Coordinates of C-alpha atoms in Angstrom, one line a residue:
X12 CA 15.7 -7.4 -23.3
X13 CA 18.7 -5.5 -22.2
X14 CA 19.3 -4.5 -18.6
X15 CA 19.7 -0.8 -18.1
X16 CA 20.1 1.0 -14.9
X17 CA 16.5 1.9 -14.4
X18 CA 15.5 -1.7 -14.7
X19 CA 18.1 -2.7 -12.2
X20 CA 16.9 -0.1 -9.8
X21 CA 13.3 -1.2 -10.2
X22 CA 14.3 -4.8 -9.6
X23 CA 16.3 -3.9 -6.5
X24 CA 13.4 -1.8 -5.1
X25 CA 11.0 -4.7 -5.9
X26 CA 13.2 -7.1 -4.1
X27 CA 13.4 -4.8 -1.0
X28 CA 9.6 -4.4 -1.1
X29 CA 9.1 -8.2 -1.3
X30 CA 11.6 -8.8 1.5
X31 CA 10.0 -6.1 3.8
X32 CA 6.5 -7.5 3.0
X33 CA 7.8 -11.0 4.2
X34 CA 9.2 -9.3 7.3
X35 CA 5.8 -7.9 8.2
X36 CA 4.3 -11.3 8.6
X37 CA 7.5 -13.2 9.6
X38 CA 8.5 -11.2 12.7
X39 CA 6.9 -12.1 16.0
X40 CA 7.3 -8.7 17.5
X41 CA 4.6 -6.2 16.5
X42 CA 6.9 -3.2 16.5
X43 CA 9.4 -4.9 14.1
X44 CA 6.5 -5.9 11.8
X45 CA 5.3 -2.3 11.8
X46 CA 8.7 -1.0 11.0
X47 CA 8.9 -3.5 8.1
X48 CA 5.6 -2.2 6.9
X49 CA 7.1 1.4 7.0
X50 CA 10.0 0.1 4.9
X51 CA 7.6 -1.5 2.5
X52 CA 5.5 1.7 2.1
X53 CA 8.6 3.7 1.5
X54 CA 9.9 1.2 -1.1
X55 CA 6.5 1.2 -2.8
X56 CA 6.6 5.0 -3.0
X57 CA 10.1 4.8 -4.6
X58 CA 8.7 2.3 -7.1
X59 CA 5.9 4.8 -7.9
X60 CA 8.6 7.5 -8.5
X61 CA 10.5 5.2 -10.8
X62 CA 7.3 4.7 -12.8
X63 CA 6.8 8.5 -13.1
X64 CA 3.8 8.5 -10.9
X65 CA 4.9 11.2 -8.6
X66 CA 1.5 12.1 -7.2
X67 CA 0.9 8.5 -6.2
X68 CA 4.3 8.3 -4.6
X69 CA 3.8 11.4 -2.6
X70 CA 0.3 10.2 -1.5
X71 CA 1.9 6.9 -0.5
X72 CA 4.4 8.6 1.7
X73 CA 2.0 11.1 3.3
X74 CA -1.0 9.0 3.8
X75 CA 0.3 5.5 4.4
X76 CA 3.8 6.0 5.8
X77 CA 2.9 9.1 7.7
X78 CA -0.6 8.9 9.0
X79 CA -1.6 5.3 9.0
X80 CA 1.7 3.9 10.3
X81 CA 1.9 6.5 13.1
X82 CA -1.6 5.4 14.1
X83 CA -0.5 1.8 14.0
X84 CA 2.5 2.5 16.2
X85 CA 0.4 4.5 18.7
X86 CA -2.0 1.5 19.0
X87 CA 0.8 -0.9 19.4
X88 CA 2.4 1.2 22.2
X89 CA -1.0 1.9 23.9
X90 CA -2.0 -1.8 23.9
X91 CA 1.5 -3.0 24.8
X92 CA 1.4 -5.7 22.2
X93 CA 5.0 -5.0 21.3
X94 CA 6.0 -7.5 24.0
X95 CA 7.1 -10.8 22.4
X96 CA 4.8 -12.9 24.6
X97 CA 1.7 -11.0 23.6
X98 CA 1.6 -12.6 20.1
X99 CA 2.7 -16.1 20.8
X100 CA 0.5 -18.7 19.2
X101 CA 0.2 -22.5 19.5
X102 CA 1.1 -24.7 16.5
X103 CA -2.0 -24.9 14.3
X104 CA -2.5 -27.8 11.9
X105 CA -4.2 -25.4 9.5
X106 CA -0.8 -23.9 8.9
X107 CA 0.1 -26.5 6.3
X108 CA -3.2 -25.8 4.5
X109 CA -2.3 -22.1 4.6
X110 CA 1.1 -22.8 3.1
X111 CA -0.5 -25.0 0.4
X112 CA -3.0 -22.3 -0.4
X113 CA -0.3 -19.6 -0.5
X114 CA 1.7 -21.7 -3.0
X115 CA -1.3 -22.3 -5.2
X116 CA -2.1 -18.6 -5.1
X117 CA 1.5 -17.8 -6.0
X118 CA 1.4 -20.3 -8.9
X119 CA -1.8 -18.8 -10.2
X120 CA -0.5 -15.2 -10.0
X121 CA 2.7 -16.3 -11.7
X122 CA 0.9 -17.9 -14.6
X123 CA -1.7 -15.2 -15.1
X124 CA 0.4 -12.1 -14.4
X125 CA 4.2 -12.7 -14.7
X126 CA 4.2 -15.1 -17.7
X127 CA 2.1 -12.7 -20.0
X128 CA 4.5 -9.9 -19.2
X129 CA 7.5 -11.7 -20.7
X130 CA 6.4 -10.9 -24.2
X131 CA 6.0 -7.2 -23.4
X132 CA 8.9 -5.2 -24.8
X133 CA 8.6 -1.7 -23.5
X134 CA 5.4 -0.4 -21.8
X135 CA 4.4 3.0 -23.1
X136 CA 2.7 5.8 -21.3
X137 CA 2.3 9.5 -22.0
X138 CA 5.0 11.7 -20.6
X139 CA 2.7 13.4 -18.1
X140 CA 1.2 10.2 -16.8
X141 CA 0.8 10.2 -13.1
X142 CA 1.9 13.8 -12.6
X143 CA -0.2 16.1 -10.4
X144 CA -1.1 18.2 -13.3
X145 CA -2.5 15.3 -15.3
X146 CA -4.4 13.9 -12.3
X147 CA -5.9 17.3 -11.6
X148 CA -6.8 17.9 -15.2
X149 CA -8.5 14.5 -15.3
X150 CA -10.4 15.0 -12.0
X151 CA -11.7 18.5 -13.0
X152 CA -12.7 17.7 -16.5
X153 CA -13.7 14.1 -17.1
X154 CA -14.4 13.1 -13.5
X155 CA -15.8 16.3 -12.1
X156 CA -19.2 14.7 -11.3
X157 CA -17.9 11.7 -9.3
X158 CA -15.4 14.0 -7.6
X159 CA -18.2 16.3 -6.4
X160 CA -20.2 13.3 -5.2
X161 CA -17.3 12.1 -3.2
X162 CA -16.7 15.5 -1.7
X163 CA -20.3 15.7 -0.6
X164 CA -20.1 12.3 0.9
X165 CA -17.0 13.2 2.8
X166 CA -18.6 16.4 4.2
X167 CA -21.6 14.3 5.3
X168 CA -19.3 11.9 7.0
X169 CA -17.4 14.6 8.8
X170 CA -20.6 16.3 10.0
X171 CA -22.0 13.0 11.1
X172 CA -18.9 12.1 13.0
X173 CA -18.9 15.5 14.7
X174 CA -22.6 15.0 15.6
X175 CA -21.9 11.5 17.0
X176 CA -18.9 12.6 19.0
X177 CA -20.6 15.7 20.4
X178 CA -24.1 14.9 21.6
X179 CA -24.9 18.5 22.6
X180 CA -24.6 21.2 20.0

């Protein structure tokens, strides 16, 4: 397998995503962890763009990086858990068991996911895979019935939440 520029970019983005994911759990400050999560979400979006899944990348930026992370940061600021003393924990003996379980899980993932990929030469996908046109065409042709069911469920949820929030109509 030769190393071309797209593979190097993909590897660099993957390394940044992994480092920012470790930063989410490694920082003791909640605001720093949230900012690492923002970096992780952006990096994942860029990974989606490199895989020609533009719609998924745009959705990642808008939904997760935009809406969800703004909500997280507001909660952190409102509850004042950004202070370093708010998240201090005592040493727990179960921490070693957690590390052992994490190492076992990593070994399992490595043997079941990474090792089978080494024989894969070049993954193939259609040119329009992941584009908004392809997703829209699939949703409105092959998956129109599940799409309509989800839309009805969302409308029921919205009406129900309005009724719960506002007792008097």
